[in-house]
Coordinates of N, CA, C and O in Angstrom, one line a residue:
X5 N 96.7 102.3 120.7 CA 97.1 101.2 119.8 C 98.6 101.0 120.0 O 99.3 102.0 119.9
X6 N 99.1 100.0 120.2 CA 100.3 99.6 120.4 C 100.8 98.7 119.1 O 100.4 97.6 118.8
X7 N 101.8 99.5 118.2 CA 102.0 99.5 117.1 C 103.3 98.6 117.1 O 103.7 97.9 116.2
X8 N 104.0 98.9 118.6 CA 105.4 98.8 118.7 C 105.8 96.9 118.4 O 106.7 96.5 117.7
X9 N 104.8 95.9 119.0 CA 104.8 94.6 119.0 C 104.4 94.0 118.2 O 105.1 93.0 117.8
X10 N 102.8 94.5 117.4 CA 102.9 93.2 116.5 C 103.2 93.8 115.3 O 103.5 93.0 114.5
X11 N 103.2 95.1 114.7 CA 102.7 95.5 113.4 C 104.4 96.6 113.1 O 104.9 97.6 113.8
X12 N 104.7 95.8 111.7 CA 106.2 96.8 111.8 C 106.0 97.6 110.2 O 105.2 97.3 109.3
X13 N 106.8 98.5 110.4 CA 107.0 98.7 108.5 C 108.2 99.5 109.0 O 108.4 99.8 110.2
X14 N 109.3 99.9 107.5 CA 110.5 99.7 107.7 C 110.7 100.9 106.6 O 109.7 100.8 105.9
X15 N 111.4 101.6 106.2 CA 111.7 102.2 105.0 C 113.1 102.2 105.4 O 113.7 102.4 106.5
X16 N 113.7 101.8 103.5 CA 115.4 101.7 103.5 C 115.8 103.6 102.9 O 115.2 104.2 102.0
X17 N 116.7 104.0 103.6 CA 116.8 105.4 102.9 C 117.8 104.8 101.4 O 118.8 104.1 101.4
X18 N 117.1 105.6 100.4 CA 118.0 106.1 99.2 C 118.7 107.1 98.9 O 119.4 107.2 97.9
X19 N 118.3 108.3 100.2 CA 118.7 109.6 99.7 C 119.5 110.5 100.5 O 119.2 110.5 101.7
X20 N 120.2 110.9 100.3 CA 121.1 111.7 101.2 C 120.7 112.9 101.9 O 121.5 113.7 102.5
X21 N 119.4 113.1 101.8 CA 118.9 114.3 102.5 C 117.9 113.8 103.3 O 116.7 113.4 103.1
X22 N 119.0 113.9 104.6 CA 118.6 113.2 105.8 C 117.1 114.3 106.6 O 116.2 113.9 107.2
X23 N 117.4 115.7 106.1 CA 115.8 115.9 106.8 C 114.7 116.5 105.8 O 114.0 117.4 106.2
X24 N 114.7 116.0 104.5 CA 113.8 116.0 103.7 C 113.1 114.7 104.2 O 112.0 114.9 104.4
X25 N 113.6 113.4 104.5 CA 113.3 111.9 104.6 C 112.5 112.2 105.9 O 111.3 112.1 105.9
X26 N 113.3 112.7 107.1 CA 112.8 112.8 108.4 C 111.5 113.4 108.0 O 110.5 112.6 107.9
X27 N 111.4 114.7 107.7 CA 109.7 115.2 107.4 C 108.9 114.2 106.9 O 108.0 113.6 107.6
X28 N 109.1 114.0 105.7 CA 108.4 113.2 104.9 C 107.9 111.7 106.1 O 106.7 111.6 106.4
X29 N 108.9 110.9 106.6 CA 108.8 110.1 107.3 C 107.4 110.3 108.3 O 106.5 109.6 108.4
X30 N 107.7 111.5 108.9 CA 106.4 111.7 109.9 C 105.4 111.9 109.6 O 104.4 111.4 110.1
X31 N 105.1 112.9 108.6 CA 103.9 113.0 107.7 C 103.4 111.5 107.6 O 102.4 111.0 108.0
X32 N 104.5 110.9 106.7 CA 104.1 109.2 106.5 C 103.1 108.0 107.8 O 102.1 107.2 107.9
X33 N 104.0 108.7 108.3 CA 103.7 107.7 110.1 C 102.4 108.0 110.2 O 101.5 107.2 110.3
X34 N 102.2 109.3 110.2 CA 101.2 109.8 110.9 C 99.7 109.5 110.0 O 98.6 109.4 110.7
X35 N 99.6 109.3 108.9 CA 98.9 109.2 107.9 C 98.3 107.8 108.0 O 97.2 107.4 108.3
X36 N 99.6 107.0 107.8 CA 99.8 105.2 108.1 C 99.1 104.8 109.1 O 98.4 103.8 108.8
X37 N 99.1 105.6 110.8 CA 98.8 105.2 111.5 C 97.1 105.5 112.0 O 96.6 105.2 113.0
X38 N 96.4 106.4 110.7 CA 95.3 107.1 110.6 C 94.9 105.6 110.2 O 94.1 105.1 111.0
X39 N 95.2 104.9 108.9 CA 94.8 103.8 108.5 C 94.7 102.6 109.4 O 93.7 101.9 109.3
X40 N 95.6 102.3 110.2 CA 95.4 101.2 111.4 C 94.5 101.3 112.2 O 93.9 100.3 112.1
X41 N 94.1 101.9 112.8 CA 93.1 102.7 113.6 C 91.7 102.2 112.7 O 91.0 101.3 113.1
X42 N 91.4 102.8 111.7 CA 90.3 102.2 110.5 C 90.5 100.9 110.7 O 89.4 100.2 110.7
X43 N 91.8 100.2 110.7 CA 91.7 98.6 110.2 C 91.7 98.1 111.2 O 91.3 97.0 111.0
X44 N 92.0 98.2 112.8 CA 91.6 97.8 113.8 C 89.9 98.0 114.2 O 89.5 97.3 115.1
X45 N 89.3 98.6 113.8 CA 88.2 98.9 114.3 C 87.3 98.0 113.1 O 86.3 97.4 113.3
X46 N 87.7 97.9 112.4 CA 87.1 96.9 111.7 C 87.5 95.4 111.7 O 86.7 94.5 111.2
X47 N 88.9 95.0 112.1 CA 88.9 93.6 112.3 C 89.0 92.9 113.7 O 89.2 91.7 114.1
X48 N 88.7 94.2 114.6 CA 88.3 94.1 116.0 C 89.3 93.6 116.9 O 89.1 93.0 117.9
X49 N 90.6 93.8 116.2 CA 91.8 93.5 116.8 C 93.3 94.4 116.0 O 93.6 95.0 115.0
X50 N 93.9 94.1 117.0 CA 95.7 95.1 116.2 C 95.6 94.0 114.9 O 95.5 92.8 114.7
X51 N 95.8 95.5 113.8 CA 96.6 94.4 112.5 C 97.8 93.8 112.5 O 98.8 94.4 113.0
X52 N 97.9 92.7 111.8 CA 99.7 92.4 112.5 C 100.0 91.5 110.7 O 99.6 90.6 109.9
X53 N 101.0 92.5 110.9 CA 101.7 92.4 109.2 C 103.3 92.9 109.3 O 103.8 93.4 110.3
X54 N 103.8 92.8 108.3 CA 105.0 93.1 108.5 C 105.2 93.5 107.0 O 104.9 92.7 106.1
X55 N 105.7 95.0 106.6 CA 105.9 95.9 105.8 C 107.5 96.7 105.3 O 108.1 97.6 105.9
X56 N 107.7 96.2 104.5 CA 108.8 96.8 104.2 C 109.0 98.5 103.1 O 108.9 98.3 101.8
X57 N 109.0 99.2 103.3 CA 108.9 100.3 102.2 C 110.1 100.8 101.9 O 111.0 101.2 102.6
X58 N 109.9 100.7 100.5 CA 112.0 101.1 99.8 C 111.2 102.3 99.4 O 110.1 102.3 98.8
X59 N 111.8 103.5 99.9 CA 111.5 104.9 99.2 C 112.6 105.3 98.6 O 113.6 105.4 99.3
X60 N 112.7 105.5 97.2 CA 113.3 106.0 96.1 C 113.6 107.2 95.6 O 113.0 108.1 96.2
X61 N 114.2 107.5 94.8 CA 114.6 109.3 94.5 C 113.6 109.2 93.3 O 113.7 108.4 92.4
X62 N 112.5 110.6 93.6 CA 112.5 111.1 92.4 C 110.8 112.1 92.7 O 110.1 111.8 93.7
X63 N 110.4 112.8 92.0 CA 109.0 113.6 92.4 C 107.9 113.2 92.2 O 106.8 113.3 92.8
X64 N 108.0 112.4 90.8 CA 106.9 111.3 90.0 C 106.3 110.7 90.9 O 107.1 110.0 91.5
X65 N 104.9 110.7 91.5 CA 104.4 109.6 92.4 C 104.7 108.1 91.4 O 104.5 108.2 90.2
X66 N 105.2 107.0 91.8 CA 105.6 106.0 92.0 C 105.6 105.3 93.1 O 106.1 105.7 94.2
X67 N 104.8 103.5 92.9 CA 104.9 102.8 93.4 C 104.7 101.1 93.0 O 104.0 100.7 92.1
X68 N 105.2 100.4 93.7 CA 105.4 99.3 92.4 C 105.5 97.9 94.1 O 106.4 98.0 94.8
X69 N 104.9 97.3 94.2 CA 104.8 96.1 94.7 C 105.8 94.9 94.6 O 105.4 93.9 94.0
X70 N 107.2 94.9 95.0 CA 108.0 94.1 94.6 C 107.6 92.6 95.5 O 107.7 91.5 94.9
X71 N 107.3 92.7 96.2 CA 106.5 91.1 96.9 C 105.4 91.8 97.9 O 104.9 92.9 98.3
X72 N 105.3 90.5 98.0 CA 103.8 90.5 99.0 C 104.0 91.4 99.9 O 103.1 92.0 100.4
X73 N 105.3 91.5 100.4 CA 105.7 92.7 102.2 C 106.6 93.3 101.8 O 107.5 93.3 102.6
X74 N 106.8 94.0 100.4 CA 107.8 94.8 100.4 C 107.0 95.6 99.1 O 106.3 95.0 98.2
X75 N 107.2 96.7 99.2 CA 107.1 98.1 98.6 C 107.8 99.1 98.0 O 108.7 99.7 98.6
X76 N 107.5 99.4 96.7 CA 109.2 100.5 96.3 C 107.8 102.0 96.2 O 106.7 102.1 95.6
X77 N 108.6 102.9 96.9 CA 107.5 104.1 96.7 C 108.5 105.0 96.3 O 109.6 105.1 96.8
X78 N 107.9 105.9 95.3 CA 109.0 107.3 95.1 C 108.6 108.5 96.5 O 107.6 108.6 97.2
X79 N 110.0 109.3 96.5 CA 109.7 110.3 97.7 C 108.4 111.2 97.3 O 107.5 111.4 98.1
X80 N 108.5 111.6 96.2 CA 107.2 112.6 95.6 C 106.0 111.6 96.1 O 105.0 112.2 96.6
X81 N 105.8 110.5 96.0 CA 104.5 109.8 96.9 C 104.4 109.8 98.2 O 103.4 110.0 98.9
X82 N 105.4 109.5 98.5 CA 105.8 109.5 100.2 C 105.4 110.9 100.7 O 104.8 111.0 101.7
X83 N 105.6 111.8 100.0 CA 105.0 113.2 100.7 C 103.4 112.9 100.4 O 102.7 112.9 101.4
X84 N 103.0 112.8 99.4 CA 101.9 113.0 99.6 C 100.9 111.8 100.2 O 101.1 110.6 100.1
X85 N 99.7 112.5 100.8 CA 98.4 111.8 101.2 C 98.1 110.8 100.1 O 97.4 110.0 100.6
X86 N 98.3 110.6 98.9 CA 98.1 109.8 98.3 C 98.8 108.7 98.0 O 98.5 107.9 97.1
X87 N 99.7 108.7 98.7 CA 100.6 106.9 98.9 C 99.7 106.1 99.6 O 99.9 104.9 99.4
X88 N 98.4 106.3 100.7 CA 97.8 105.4 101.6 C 97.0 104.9 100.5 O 97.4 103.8 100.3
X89 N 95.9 105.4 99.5 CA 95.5 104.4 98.7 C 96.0 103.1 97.8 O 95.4 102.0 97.8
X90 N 97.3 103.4 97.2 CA 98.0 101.9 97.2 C 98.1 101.2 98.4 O 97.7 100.0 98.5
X91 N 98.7 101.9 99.5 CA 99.1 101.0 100.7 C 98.1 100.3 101.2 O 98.1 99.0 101.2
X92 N 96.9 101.1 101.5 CA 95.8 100.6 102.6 C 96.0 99.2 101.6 O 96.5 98.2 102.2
X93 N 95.8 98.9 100.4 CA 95.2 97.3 100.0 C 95.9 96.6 100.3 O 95.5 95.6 100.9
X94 N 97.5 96.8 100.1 CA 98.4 95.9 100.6 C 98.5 95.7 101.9 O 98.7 94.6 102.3
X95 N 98.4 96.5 102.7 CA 98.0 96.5 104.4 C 97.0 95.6 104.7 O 97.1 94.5 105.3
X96 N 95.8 96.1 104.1 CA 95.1 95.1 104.4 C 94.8 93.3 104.2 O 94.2 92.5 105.0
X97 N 95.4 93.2 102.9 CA 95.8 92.0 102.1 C 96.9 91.2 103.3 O 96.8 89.9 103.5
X98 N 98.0 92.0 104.2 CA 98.7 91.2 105.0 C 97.9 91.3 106.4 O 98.3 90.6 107.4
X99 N 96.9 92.1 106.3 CA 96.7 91.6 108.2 C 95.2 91.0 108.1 O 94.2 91.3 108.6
X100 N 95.4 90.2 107.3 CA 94.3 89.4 106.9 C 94.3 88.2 107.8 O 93.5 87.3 107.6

């Protein structure tokens, strides 16, 4: 799947701990990219959307939809498996 061309997402760092963010980040990727895979195989093509994710300080899972392609998530969601259930809708909603 070639991720690199059509399909972006972006996170702005807020935090000064550059390899809590790194971990977190790949865990993220790696999760994210479990869902594309699902959403390619069902829309029988690359999804192509464009995603912005603001990851924020704090442990509280938090997440909050500030526009249609932009995202505010807390780090405590970003670690966990459970940030793709908000995302996958909005993912899907843009590679519509």
């Amino acid at each position: 799947m070639n991720l690199d061309g059509y399909s972006t997402w972006s996170v702005q760092i807020t935090s000064d701990v550059r390899n809590a963010y790194d971990d977190t980040r790949a865990r993220f990727d790696d999760a994210l990219r479990e869902v594309l895979v699902e959403l390619r195989q069902e829309l029988g093509h690359e999804p192509v959307f464009g995603l912005s994710l603001v990851q924020i300080p704090g442990d509280d899972p938090h997440w909050k939809q500030l526009k249609p392609d932009v995202v505010e998530v807390s780090e405590g969601l970003m670690r966990s498996r459970d940030v793709l259930a908000p995302l996958e809708s909005v993912i899907r909603k843009l590679a519509q």
